[in-house]
Amino acid sequence: MYTTVPINVSPCTPSPCGFNAMCKEQNGVGSCICLADYIGNPYEGCRPECVVDTDCPSTMSCIRSKCQDPCPGTCGTNAECKVINHRPACTCIQGYSGNPFQYCTMIREIEDVTMYKDPCNPSSCGPNSQCRVVNGQGVCSCLPEYTGTPPMCRPECVLNSECSQNRACVNQKCVDPCPASCGTFATCVLRNHSPICACRELYTGDPFTRCFPAPQPIPPTAVEVSQPCLPSPCGVNSECRVINGGPSCQCLPNYIGSPPNCRPECTVNSDCSPSQACMGEKCRDPCPGSCGFNAQCRVFNHVPMCSCIQGYTGDPFSQCNQLISSPEPSEIDLCNPSPCGPNAICDNGICSCMPDYYGDSNIGCRPECVLNNDCPRNRACVRNKCEDPCVSACATDAICEVVNHVPMCSCPAGFEGNAFAFCRPAIAELPSNPCSPSPCGPNSQCRARNGQAICSCVPGYLGNPPICRPECVVSSDCPPNESCSNQKCINPCVGTCGLAAHCTVANRNPICHCPEGFTGDPFIRCTPLPQAPPEPINVCQPSPCGPNAQCQISGNSPSCSCLPEFIGSPPYCKPECISNSECPTNLACINQKCRDPCPGSCGANAECRIISHTPICVCSPGFVGDPFVQCITKLVAQSPIEKFTPCVPSPCGSNAVCNEQNGAASCKCIADYIGNPYEGCRPECVINSDCSANQACIRSKCQNPCPGFCGYNAVCQIVNHTPLCTCQSGYTGDPFVQCNVIQAPRKFF
């Protein structure tokens, strides 16, 4: 039963709110608020707490638009995690070595010092690296699929933020997460490393599985009073309920957000914390049911890793059996104890993965897959193998597509039915009027052409159907020099001010004022001021010369010239330089002059080199120490017995010290110095360009240069590290010495 009801004008249609904000009607007035977990001005646009890592403190990363600690679940067993510049860095704890992202093993002590010493045991190559003996020396290289140079080897990525915006970190690789992420008739858009699925235009449904043609909307003038939820105004992944005769929207169970922006908790592993995996669009612990009897499970970067408990051996993904004690070997057994990782076998000291297992046999092997997420999106994990899930999944003549490891069956064009059971030829439908009911939405008109609906906005409305809106609803919809009247942007000055008055628009409001030489009520009439006897005119007050210039009276005209130490011609006087880029590469911008930055930068017995405006200090040959303070003569220790030490020669860069720990070298910067100790450390700054633009380098520290720089009644602003002084409003004079109040001119009536 249909009836005609009046169309009410809602202050929220069209919405006056910005992106990621919702409009609520209260007492006939629209009010905007940000969506949950979003911040900002709802009338301009709301944003999440963070989008990239630099939005967070350096000890946190941007994970799912929240500033969080990236360490939990990132590092392997016997490894510790530290956050450096938003990124988790894993290292083996003292006394252990190996891959800190998976497993660290205890470094075995050498029992007989008279035996041959393996230069690779213990390895001095650092984490994620391998050591090979070449001509009796240890040669370091990064493990396969790791980048960098030992001891700084790391995977291609650990977090999404380490990949470009159109890639996501999957299994420590930067890949495109979109393929096979979305359902049939859905499109994929990558936002902040995450795939966002949406149904195509004129389609509706779950974009992560399948979208269907949207039902035709009911004409605006004929509304089914008893069913305001048909069609649903709530969007995908939401449900509509009738409350007090009106529709009320909420997200479906297991979906988050606010209608019409409901979405699953996750679609790929990178949407979850490193200690969880995306299973059934929920972030869950992947360990339950993954490992066999007498095995333990740990999660590393979303992946469950199974290993036999102490005293047991076997396949941890099926069953581990208790070790059988054996008599002490009469000769050296290179496989007792086994140097191999879990799920690997040892043959005369050589490790290899068990059949159907893959990985680094020295660290640990695992089957091809344990969860679906271990496979490509178009494969599923079947009996620990990545296989095509479409085999025998659909009916005869049906089409099968794999979406997020799940086979999706659909009947081909011209067929209908249950694609998992049977498909039959579709019954042809009679041609209908594509404009009845109209699919175009409010404030639009529909025209039928060649059997298709052609939508357009009604005259006087802007936009594209189904979103047609008037030119304006509130004045903020108009340019700053216009205001909204009768849903049109007009000049508010027309007919507003009195005779001889001038009108200007400020923030879309008309401002009436009498012109210079006139007085009166600007909303009624402005009259000329009485003529006053001419006063001597000081052509230099105010100065027409511009900043950094001086004005002198020559005859009756001002004569402008640049202040000493400034170049150019008024009103464009400027210092010789503001930033280093304005100087030759062998000079730096110091106190707005291109000068040699070396004098006074280095200590005694140190040499200074200029690279791209920056002084680099190094100790002279035969000297060691802090080149920024003092270098002293290098003492060569003589010992009757030559002893191997990993710190001689030092593997560290300049201004770093080497410490020996368990036979391996470890480098760190000296006090008050920063940087990579393996390449070279430096103070916080040497010249201004080492600091942010609003700070200057003062005594090797980035500080505010303004305190005590300007004169009385002056304000200080920092431009490219340089403090600039200007007189306060209503004051004049030399801002570097003192500014005085501007004397008001005498008035005559």
XYZ file of C-alpha atoms in Angstrom:
749
model
C 0.000 0.000 0.000
C 1.567 3.303 -1.096
C 0.563 6.816 -0.231
C 1.826 10.265 -1.072
C 3.575 12.051 1.790
C 5.113 15.556 1.915
C 8.895 15.789 1.434
C 10.540 17.440 4.472
C 13.649 19.606 3.975
C 16.378 18.207 6.234
C 19.281 20.442 7.373
C 21.503 17.373 6.889
C 20.560 16.892 3.194
C 22.863 17.673 1.550
C 25.322 17.202 4.418
C 27.224 20.361 5.477
C 29.927 18.159 7.019
C 33.448 17.365 5.793
C 35.021 13.999 5.087
C 34.745 11.293 7.806
C 32.072 13.299 9.665
C 28.365 12.679 10.216
C 25.457 15.113 10.470
C 22.883 14.921 13.271
C 19.683 16.966 13.325
C 18.815 18.661 16.615
C 15.840 21.048 16.892
C 15.804 21.587 13.132
C 19.528 22.482 12.969
C 22.259 20.259 11.482
C 25.239 19.513 13.744
C 28.435 17.786 12.527
C 30.597 15.400 14.584
C 33.627 13.298 13.636
C 33.235 9.546 13.197
C 34.491 7.266 15.967
C 38.326 7.233 16.290
C 38.609 10.340 14.018
C 39.710 13.832 15.087
C 39.680 17.321 13.584
C 37.145 19.964 12.477
C 34.004 18.042 11.353
C 32.909 20.955 9.143
C 36.170 20.828 7.151
C 37.221 17.183 7.461
C 38.179 14.642 10.118
C 41.226 12.392 10.022
C 42.465 9.350 11.958
C 44.974 9.688 14.771
C 47.743 8.967 12.263
C 48.271 8.123 8.594
C 52.057 7.747 8.401
C 54.690 6.946 11.049
C 55.850 10.566 11.302
C 52.442 11.478 12.792
C 53.474 9.459 15.910
C 56.315 9.773 18.460
C 59.578 8.171 17.271
C 59.034 5.246 19.692
C 55.713 4.272 18.076
C 54.420 3.300 14.612
C 51.155 4.045 12.795
C 49.272 0.705 12.882
C 45.631 0.657 11.692
C 45.528 4.473 11.972
C 46.611 4.314 15.663
C 49.972 5.166 17.236
C 51.045 1.838 18.766
C 54.156 -0.031 19.923
C 55.322 -2.083 16.887
C 57.413 -4.505 18.980
C 54.851 -7.086 20.342
C 55.076 -10.293 18.296
C 57.773 -8.958 15.944
C 60.951 -10.653 17.217
C 61.782 -14.335 17.594
C 62.759 -16.461 20.584
C 65.739 -15.235 22.667
C 65.605 -11.860 20.894
C 64.854 -8.358 22.170
C 63.138 -5.479 20.392
C 63.863 -1.753 20.402
C 61.997 0.928 18.453
C 64.312 3.204 16.453
C 62.712 5.999 14.408
C 59.280 4.297 14.382
C 60.699 0.918 13.293
C 61.197 -2.243 15.412
C 64.805 -3.462 15.469
C 65.351 -7.066 16.623
C 68.677 -8.289 18.050
C 69.672 -11.540 19.742
C 70.187 -11.264 23.499
C 73.708 -11.520 24.911
C 75.197 -14.975 24.403
C 72.870 -15.862 21.525
C 73.130 -15.592 17.731
C 70.941 -16.307 14.699
C 67.977 -14.676 12.935
C 66.403 -12.392 15.586
C 63.142 -12.240 13.583
C 62.692 -16.036 13.999
C 65.015 -17.832 16.476
C 68.306 -17.150 18.307
C 70.460 -20.038 19.550
C 73.074 -20.092 22.300
C 76.658 -19.531 21.178
C 78.649 -22.695 21.997
C 81.955 -22.225 23.793
C 85.120 -23.642 22.238
C 86.318 -26.510 24.465
C 89.825 -26.975 23.097
C 91.704 -23.793 22.287
C 94.465 -25.798 20.619
C 92.032 -27.031 17.932
C 91.458 -25.202 14.658
C 89.606 -21.943 15.295
C 86.629 -21.404 13.003
C 86.593 -17.665 12.115
C 82.820 -17.961 11.664
C 82.165 -19.459 15.141
C 81.003 -17.324 16.750
C 79.926 -15.197 13.798
C 80.787 -11.518 13.911
C 78.515 -10.724 10.974
C 75.505 -9.524 12.962
C 71.835 -10.497 12.718
C 70.200 -11.694 9.476
C 73.609 -12.492 7.959
C 75.696 -15.548 7.124
C 79.415 -16.203 7.478
C 81.546 -18.238 5.027
C 85.211 -19.226 5.478
C 87.312 -18.057 2.519
C 91.123 -18.507 2.681
C 90.944 -18.930 6.440
C 88.964 -15.714 6.986
C 85.289 -15.117 7.720
C 83.405 -13.390 4.873
C 80.009 -11.880 5.784
C 76.939 -11.505 3.573
C 73.222 -10.942 4.161
C 70.877 -13.935 4.180
C 68.779 -14.495 1.021
C 65.859 -12.049 0.721
C 67.520 -9.663 3.222
C 68.939 -6.272 2.261
C 71.712 -4.054 3.564
C 75.326 -4.745 4.503
C 76.440 -6.797 7.557
C 76.012 -6.158 10.404
C 72.936 -4.120 9.282
C 70.926 -6.773 7.378
C 67.146 -6.656 7.584
C 64.112 -7.937 5.629
C 62.569 -5.780 2.902
C 59.875 -4.745 5.377
C 58.437 -5.485 8.822
C 55.633 -2.901 8.908
C 53.364 -1.510 6.187
C 54.872 1.938 6.701
C 58.196 0.678 5.284
C 56.518 0.108 1.887
C 55.268 2.681 -0.608
C 51.650 3.839 -0.228
C 50.499 1.437 -2.984
C 52.089 -1.630 -1.357
C 51.611 -3.598 1.891
C 54.071 -5.686 3.932
C 53.083 -9.361 3.444
C 55.517 -12.066 4.637
C 58.242 -9.379 4.950
C 57.779 -8.400 1.268
C 56.260 -5.208 -0.188
C 53.490 -6.468 -2.498
C 50.189 -5.237 -3.954
C 47.481 -6.511 -1.516
C 44.617 -5.865 -3.947
C 44.714 -8.975 -6.235
C 41.993 -11.464 -5.173
C 41.058 -9.313 -2.136
C 37.614 -8.214 -3.317
C 34.523 -10.101 -4.430
C 32.720 -10.297 -7.749
C 31.573 -6.942 -9.234
C 33.672 -5.093 -6.611
C 36.577 -2.701 -7.051
C 39.696 -2.380 -4.901
C 41.292 0.899 -3.828
C 44.495 0.976 -1.755
C 44.446 3.425 1.157
C 47.267 3.628 3.712
C 48.576 0.193 2.589
C 45.192 -1.529 3.174
C 42.876 -2.793 0.391
C 39.471 -1.093 0.520
C 36.741 -2.993 -1.349
C 33.574 -1.302 -2.623
C 30.753 -2.470 -4.845
C 30.610 -1.002 -8.338
C 28.147 1.772 -9.136
C 24.499 0.546 -9.054
C 25.604 -2.620 -7.175
C 25.203 -3.544 -3.508
C 26.181 -6.394 -1.191
C 29.355 -7.534 0.619
C 32.262 -6.191 -1.490
C 34.632 -8.737 0.098
C 32.586 -11.695 -1.280
C 30.008 -10.722 -3.968
C 28.015 -7.661 -5.095
C 24.565 -7.826 -6.711
C 22.621 -5.283 -8.822
C 21.044 -2.747 -6.454
C 17.213 -2.763 -6.244
C 15.494 0.177 -7.924
C 14.627 2.915 -5.387
C 11.024 3.957 -4.744
C 10.056 7.355 -6.275
C 10.488 10.235 -3.784
C 6.790 11.115 -3.950
C 5.538 7.595 -3.219
C 6.969 6.285 0.049
C 5.977 3.049 1.702
C 5.038 4.449 5.093
C 5.049 1.096 6.858
C 8.549 0.054 5.634
C 11.078 2.951 5.781
C 13.933 0.400 5.555
C 13.002 -0.655 1.986
C 15.249 0.095 0.253
C 17.839 0.249 3.068
C 19.503 3.678 3.478
C 22.279 2.179 5.625
C 24.881 1.007 3.078
C 26.807 -2.257 2.828
C 27.644 -4.480 5.829
C 24.869 -2.824 7.887
C 21.294 -3.513 8.940
C 18.257 -1.232 9.146
C 15.683 -1.252 11.952
C 12.459 0.765 12.206
C 12.403 2.829 15.421
C 9.587 5.349 16.061
C 8.531 5.119 12.427
C 12.000 5.997 11.081
C 15.040 3.990 9.937
C 17.881 3.292 12.412
C 21.177 1.985 11.019
C 23.864 -0.098 12.703
C 26.724 -2.311 11.526
C 26.173 -6.064 11.173
C 27.698 -8.315 13.875
C 31.498 -8.736 13.510
C 31.743 -5.473 11.494
C 33.178 -2.199 12.805
C 32.748 1.485 11.923
C 29.541 3.499 11.463
C 26.989 3.173 8.623
C 27.375 3.628 5.721
C 31.082 2.871 6.331
C 30.902 -0.571 7.992
C 33.856 -2.860 7.301
C 35.314 -6.147 8.605
C 37.939 -6.034 11.341
C 40.595 -7.156 8.839
C 41.133 -8.408 5.288
C 44.890 -9.128 5.316
C 47.370 -10.033 8.074
C 48.882 -6.549 8.054
C 45.557 -5.183 9.399
C 46.258 -7.113 12.657
C 48.995 -6.833 15.275
C 52.119 -8.967 14.537
C 51.016 -11.518 17.181
C 47.717 -12.229 15.369
C 46.563 -13.329 11.903
C 43.500 -12.368 9.826
C 41.203 -15.420 9.950
C 37.617 -15.109 8.743
C 37.955 -11.292 8.660
C 38.808 -11.333 12.410
C 42.189 -10.787 14.101
C 42.809 -14.026 15.995
C 45.602 -16.113 17.507
C 46.676 -18.507 14.692
C 48.244 -21.009 17.126
C 45.181 -23.072 18.322
C 45.066 -26.281 16.265
C 48.234 -25.502 14.275
C 50.773 -27.703 16.089
C 50.918 -31.427 16.892
C 51.235 -33.320 20.196
C 54.089 -32.364 22.547
C 54.766 -29.233 20.442
C 54.702 -25.545 21.331
C 53.589 -22.630 19.157
C 54.881 -19.073 18.850
C 53.630 -16.387 16.483
C 56.194 -14.405 14.461
C 54.879 -11.698 12.117
C 51.378 -13.248 11.919
C 52.763 -16.784 11.180
C 52.491 -19.699 13.706
C 55.873 -21.438 14.211
C 55.739 -24.938 15.771
C 58.656 -26.620 17.561
C 58.979 -29.722 19.752
C 59.193 -29.097 23.481
C 62.482 -29.805 25.273
C 63.311 -33.506 25.349
C 61.119 -34.319 22.337
C 61.798 -34.653 18.610
C 59.807 -35.244 15.415
C 57.390 -33.311 13.201
C 55.967 -30.525 15.422
C 53.070 -30.032 12.992
C 51.866 -33.636 13.569
C 53.515 -35.298 16.634
C 56.718 -35.075 18.684
C 58.125 -38.171 20.436
C 60.350 -38.358 23.486
C 64.069 -38.557 22.805
C 65.661 -41.944 23.532
C 68.894 -41.596 25.467
C 71.877 -43.113 23.709
C 75.272 -44.101 25.096
C 78.036 -41.566 24.956
C 79.637 -41.645 21.485
C 83.130 -43.054 21.399
C 84.129 -40.534 18.746
C 83.048 -37.032 17.827
C 79.463 -36.978 16.509
C 78.906 -33.782 14.504
C 75.147 -34.269 14.902
C 75.132 -34.644 18.716
C 74.005 -32.199 19.809
C 72.264 -31.321 16.557
C 73.217 -27.924 15.140
C 70.021 -27.870 13.064
C 66.796 -25.967 13.623
C 63.329 -27.493 14.210
C 62.003 -29.829 11.462
C 65.503 -30.309 10.027
C 67.672 -33.453 9.914
C 71.427 -33.652 10.456
C 73.778 -35.787 8.352
C 77.435 -35.629 9.381
C 76.996 -32.053 10.582
C 75.115 -30.888 7.458
C 71.539 -29.692 8.004
C 68.668 -30.111 5.551
C 64.892 -29.656 5.829
C 62.651 -32.707 6.238
C 60.700 -33.801 3.123
C 57.952 -31.311 2.163
C 59.425 -28.697 4.552
C 61.066 -25.425 3.515
C 63.195 -22.698 5.013
C 66.645 -22.249 6.584
C 67.578 -25.647 8.034
C 69.996 -24.000 10.487
C 67.180 -21.875 11.968
C 63.982 -23.855 11.400
C 61.887 -25.435 8.645
C 58.120 -25.312 8.246
C 55.575 -26.826 5.819
C 54.490 -24.909 2.730
C 51.504 -23.558 4.662
C 49.655 -23.787 7.971
C 46.982 -21.131 7.408
C 45.307 -19.857 4.252
C 47.186 -16.585 4.678
C 50.470 -18.462 4.084
C 49.338 -19.032 0.461
C 48.699 -16.574 -2.391
C 45.172 -15.143 -2.303
C 44.095 -17.401 -5.184
C 45.151 -20.575 -3.291
C 44.016 -22.262 -0.056
C 45.987 -24.333 2.491
C 44.888 -27.984 2.041
C 46.867 -30.604 4.006
C 49.776 -28.154 4.451
C 49.883 -27.552 0.665
C 48.802 -24.453 -1.271
C 46.227 -25.759 -3.765
C 43.439 -24.426 -5.992
C 40.225 -24.506 -3.857
C 38.008 -24.346 -6.965
C 38.480 -28.032 -7.843
C 35.046 -29.733 -7.496
C 33.680 -26.740 -5.582
C 31.085 -25.427 -8.070
C 28.282 -26.870 -10.167
C 28.688 -27.897 -13.800
C 28.861 -24.899 -16.162
C 29.404 -22.576 -13.170
C 32.240 -20.056 -12.923
C 34.626 -20.262 -9.943
C 36.713 -17.360 -8.658
C 38.996 -17.461 -5.618
C 38.505 -14.486 -3.272
C 40.694 -14.351 -0.156
C 41.445 -18.118 -0.439
C 37.686 -18.947 -0.624
C 36.093 -20.398 -3.801
C 33.222 -18.185 -5.008
C 30.809 -19.804 -7.498
C 28.568 -17.851 -9.897
C 26.414 -18.741 -12.879
C 27.617 -17.349 -16.237
C 25.788 -14.584 -18.075
C 22.353 -15.719 -19.231
C 22.090 -18.384 -16.509
C 20.635 -18.400 -13.003
C 20.336 -20.742 -10.033
C 22.493 -21.977 -7.123
C 26.001 -21.950 -8.593
C 27.141 -24.506 -5.984
C 24.449 -26.996 -7.208
C 23.164 -26.161 -10.711
C 22.824 -23.325 -13.267
C 19.897 -23.090 -15.714
C 19.108 -20.662 -18.563
C 17.602 -17.435 -17.210
C 14.020 -16.516 -18.087
C 13.941 -13.416 -20.281
C 12.268 -10.442 -18.644
C 9.881 -8.091 -20.388
C 11.313 -4.651 -21.170
C 10.495 -2.082 -18.508
C 10.704 1.649 -18.094
C 14.204 2.271 -16.651
C 12.965 5.520 -15.097
C 10.084 3.930 -13.165
C 10.987 3.993 -10.379
C 13.701 6.610 -10.856
C 17.226 5.469 -9.903
C 18.559 9.029 -9.943
C 18.073 10.148 -6.337
C 16.687 13.400 -4.881
C 16.911 16.756 -6.700
C 17.445 14.949 -10.040
C 15.495 14.049 -13.183
C 15.458 10.842 -15.252
C 15.149 10.453 -19.044
C 14.889 7.078 -20.844
C 17.115 6.724 -23.909
C 17.642 3.438 -25.785
C 16.284 1.478 -22.829
C 18.698 3.092 -20.328
C 18.104 5.652 -17.601
C 19.925 8.963 -18.134
C 20.147 10.974 -14.894
C 20.804 14.690 -14.497
C 20.362 17.286 -11.764
C 17.281 19.515 -11.952
C 17.951 23.160 -13.007
C 19.476 25.241 -10.212
C 21.209 22.230 -8.563
C 24.858 21.165 -8.769
C 26.681 17.831 -8.615
C 26.071 14.441 -10.219
C 23.150 12.079 -9.472
C 22.414 10.585 -7.036
C 24.084 13.498 -5.186
C 22.472 16.722 -6.452
C 22.563 19.765 -4.196
C 21.728 23.472 -4.359
C 24.511 25.967 -4.963
C 24.647 26.576 -1.213
C 22.858 25.794 2.046
C 24.989 27.838 4.446
C 27.343 30.737 3.702
C 30.392 28.509 4.249
C 29.460 26.756 0.969
C 30.226 30.013 -0.918
C 33.551 31.752 -1.727
C 34.879 34.050 1.046
C 33.592 37.169 -0.774
C 29.989 35.897 -1.138
C 27.183 34.719 1.175
C 24.269 32.283 0.809
C 20.809 33.756 0.139
C 17.883 31.624 -1.100
C 20.381 28.778 -1.822
C 22.368 31.104 -4.132
C 25.832 32.623 -3.582
C 25.500 36.422 -3.982
C 27.486 39.584 -3.227
C 26.289 40.642 0.277
C 27.327 44.276 -0.310
C 24.550 45.108 -2.799
C 22.178 47.690 -1.170
C 23.758 47.298 2.281
C 25.750 50.520 2.901
C 24.782 54.226 2.978
C 25.616 57.108 0.624
C 29.314 57.666 -0.134
C 30.204 54.602 1.997
C 32.470 51.755 0.903
C 31.646 48.068 1.411
C 34.099 45.173 1.832
C 33.367 41.504 2.502
C 35.111 39.804 5.438
C 34.394 36.123 6.125
C 31.289 36.334 3.887
C 29.852 39.296 5.915
C 29.434 42.877 4.524
C 31.542 45.519 6.317
C 30.511 49.191 5.724
C 32.987 52.029 6.369
C 33.457 55.652 5.382
C 36.328 56.259 2.929
C 39.413 58.245 3.877
C 38.539 61.925 4.406
C 34.890 61.176 5.243
C 33.008 60.647 8.513
C 29.506 59.665 9.649
C 27.316 56.548 9.914
C 28.430 54.264 7.021
C 25.028 52.507 7.065
C 23.230 55.883 6.406
C 25.546 58.582 4.970
C 29.225 59.604 4.967
C 30.148 63.332 4.767
C 33.558 64.946 3.995
C 35.792 65.933 6.928
C 36.515 69.675 7.433
C 39.647 70.725 5.585
C 42.635 71.052 7.906
C 45.741 73.144 7.282
C 48.376 71.008 5.647
C 50.989 69.535 7.937
C 54.589 69.041 7.059
C 54.754 65.676 5.391
C 57.500 63.284 6.439
C 57.916 61.258 3.255
C 59.894 58.677 5.235
C 57.148 58.098 7.826
C 55.987 55.481 7.248
C 58.978 54.235 5.300
C 58.253 53.316 1.655
C 61.536 51.451 1.352
C 60.538 47.987 2.524
C 62.322 45.670 4.980
C 66.101 45.736 5.520
C 66.255 49.247 3.974
C 66.761 52.821 5.235
C 64.963 55.996 4.094
C 66.568 59.449 3.750
C 64.863 62.686 2.609
C 66.386 64.153 -0.519
C 64.605 67.418 -1.333
C 60.940 66.549 -0.863
C 61.296 62.931 -1.980
C 62.333 59.796 -0.131
C 65.641 58.175 -1.048
C 65.912 54.472 -0.286
C 69.020 52.338 0.142
C 69.734 48.896 1.575
C 71.113 48.640 5.108
C 74.800 47.716 5.466
C 75.487 43.994 4.854
C 72.287 43.652 2.778
C 72.234 43.364 -1.005
C 69.713 44.145 -3.733
C 67.618 47.235 -4.340
C 64.726 48.500 -2.159
C 62.135 47.233 -1.540
C 63.903 43.910 -2.207
C 66.858 44.092 0.151
C 67.972 40.729 1.411
C 70.951 39.190 3.183
C 73.683 37.477 1.183
C 72.101 34.116 2.049
C 69.382 32.518 4.178
C 70.001 28.828 3.500
C 73.087 26.804 2.487
C 71.697 26.232 -1.006
C 72.340 29.914 -1.812
C 76.116 29.457 -1.247
C 78.760 27.470 -3.191
C 79.063 23.854 -2.003
C 82.369 24.651 -0.242
C 80.736 27.383 1.880
C 77.838 27.470 4.375
C 75.312 30.175 5.267
C 76.492 31.490 8.675
C 74.829 34.604 10.111
C 73.385 35.296 6.632
C 76.898 35.283 5.087
C 78.493 32.624 2.824
C 81.515 31.638 4.878
C 83.927 28.733 5.350
C 82.237 26.556 8.049
C 85.503 24.846 9.016
C 87.195 27.461 11.295
C 86.426 26.549 14.892
C 84.492 23.378 13.971
C 87.209 20.763 14.599
C 89.479 20.041 17.545
C 93.265 19.903 17.796
C 95.111 17.565 15.393
C 91.943 17.202 13.287
C 91.325 17.922 9.623
C 88.193 19.544 8.222
C 86.572 18.737 4.891
C 83.472 20.413 3.477
C 80.927 18.166 1.780
C 77.707 19.846 0.537
C 78.129 22.868 2.870
C 78.714 20.584 5.922
C 82.090 20.439 7.749
C 83.269 16.879 8.316
C 85.972 16.488 10.988
C 88.380 13.541 11.015
C 91.549 12.929 13.014
C 94.810 13.457 11.158
C 96.802 10.330 10.231
C 98.391 8.833 13.318
C 95.901 10.475 15.670
C 92.729 9.153 17.314
C 89.956 10.609 19.476
C 87.025 12.988 19.088
C 87.826 15.153 16.023
C 85.280 17.748 17.229
C 87.221 18.157 20.576
C 90.821 16.854 20.372
C 92.789 14.081 18.640
C 95.766 12.529 20.415
C 98.670 10.462 19.156
C 97.623 6.873 18.460
C 99.448 4.528 20.844
C 100.439 1.199 19.349
C 100.297 -1.443 22.026
C 103.111 -3.981 21.819
C 102.605 -7.441 23.155
C 104.940 -10.409 22.952
C 101.944 -12.626 22.276
C 99.588 -11.539 19.492
C 95.992 -12.076 20.621
C 92.988 -11.930 18.327
C 90.443 -9.312 19.276
C 87.427 -8.320 17.173
C 87.981 -4.631 17.972
C 91.473 -4.493 16.354
C 91.234 -3.102 13.820
C 88.036 -1.343 14.907
C 84.987 -1.993 12.705
C 83.420 1.242 13.985
C 83.050 4.575 12.250
C 84.435 7.901 13.427
C 83.420 9.149 16.916
C 82.350 5.616 17.916
C 83.887 3.142 20.382
C 84.147 -0.650 20.051
C 83.253 -3.032 22.883
C 83.945 -6.786 22.805
C 81.070 -9.055 23.885
C 81.433 -12.840 23.693
C 84.128 -12.583 21.041
C 82.089 -10.268 18.821
C 82.517 -6.554 18.229
C 79.795 -4.071 19.148
C 79.930 -0.380 18.244
C 78.225 2.604 19.903
C 78.464 6.372 19.569
C 80.437 8.368 22.156
C 78.521 10.571 24.615
C 76.376 13.357 23.076
C 76.924 11.992 19.553
C 74.302 10.434 17.298
C 74.158 8.402 14.070
C 75.122 4.921 12.842
C 78.186 3.843 14.905
C 79.252 1.465 12.103
C 79.414 4.352 9.590
C 80.185 7.399 11.737
C 78.728 9.511 14.571
C 78.416 13.271 14.764
C 77.085 15.859 17.232
C 73.420 16.874 17.049
C 74.421 19.713 14.712
C 77.463 21.499 13.278
C 75.776 24.164 11.144
C 72.247 25.573 11.054
C 71.051 23.330 8.208
C 71.451 20.306 10.523
C 68.479 21.658 12.554
C 64.818 22.207 11.731
C 63.986 25.526 10.043
C 62.724 27.051 13.337
C 65.984 26.346 15.241
C 69.673 27.244 14.915
C 72.876 25.348 15.780
C 74.226 26.864 19.019
C 77.109 25.057 20.764
C 76.424 21.864 18.739
C 72.788 21.839 19.932
C 69.634 22.781 18.010
C 68.129 25.692 20.019
C 65.766 28.664 19.668
C 67.948 31.636 18.529
C 65.360 34.304 19.486
C 65.910 34.831 23.274
C 67.801 38.128 23.801
C 68.162 38.848 20.080
C 65.590 41.633 19.459
C 65.132 45.058 21.058
C 62.328 46.452 23.239
C 58.735 46.300 21.878
C 59.890 44.007 19.036
C 58.811 40.487 18.100
C 61.073 37.722 16.816
C 60.291 35.234 14.052
C 62.601 32.458 12.838
C 62.951 32.051 9.059
C 65.356 29.337 7.830
C 67.282 29.225 11.158
C 67.699 33.049 11.224
C 65.921 35.277 13.799
C 64.127 38.224 12.148
C 63.036 41.161 14.310
C 60.079 43.441 13.559
C 58.370 46.154 15.623
C 55.070 45.305 17.253
C 51.852 46.635 15.726
C 51.592 50.373 16.481
C 55.366 50.739 17.013
C 58.227 51.911 14.782
C 62.012 52.174 14.988
C 65.027 49.827 14.881
C 63.640 46.422 15.971
C 67.176 45.260 16.870
C 67.553 48.135 19.426
C 64.194 49.689 20.429
C 60.740 50.368 18.929
C 58.677 53.418 19.959
C 54.931 54.137 19.821
C 53.792 55.715 16.531
C 52.520 59.228 17.274
C 48.911 59.684 16.070
C 48.452 62.648 13.642
C 46.642 65.708 14.938
C 42.975 66.049 13.950
C 41.236 69.280 12.953
C 37.449 69.811 13.272
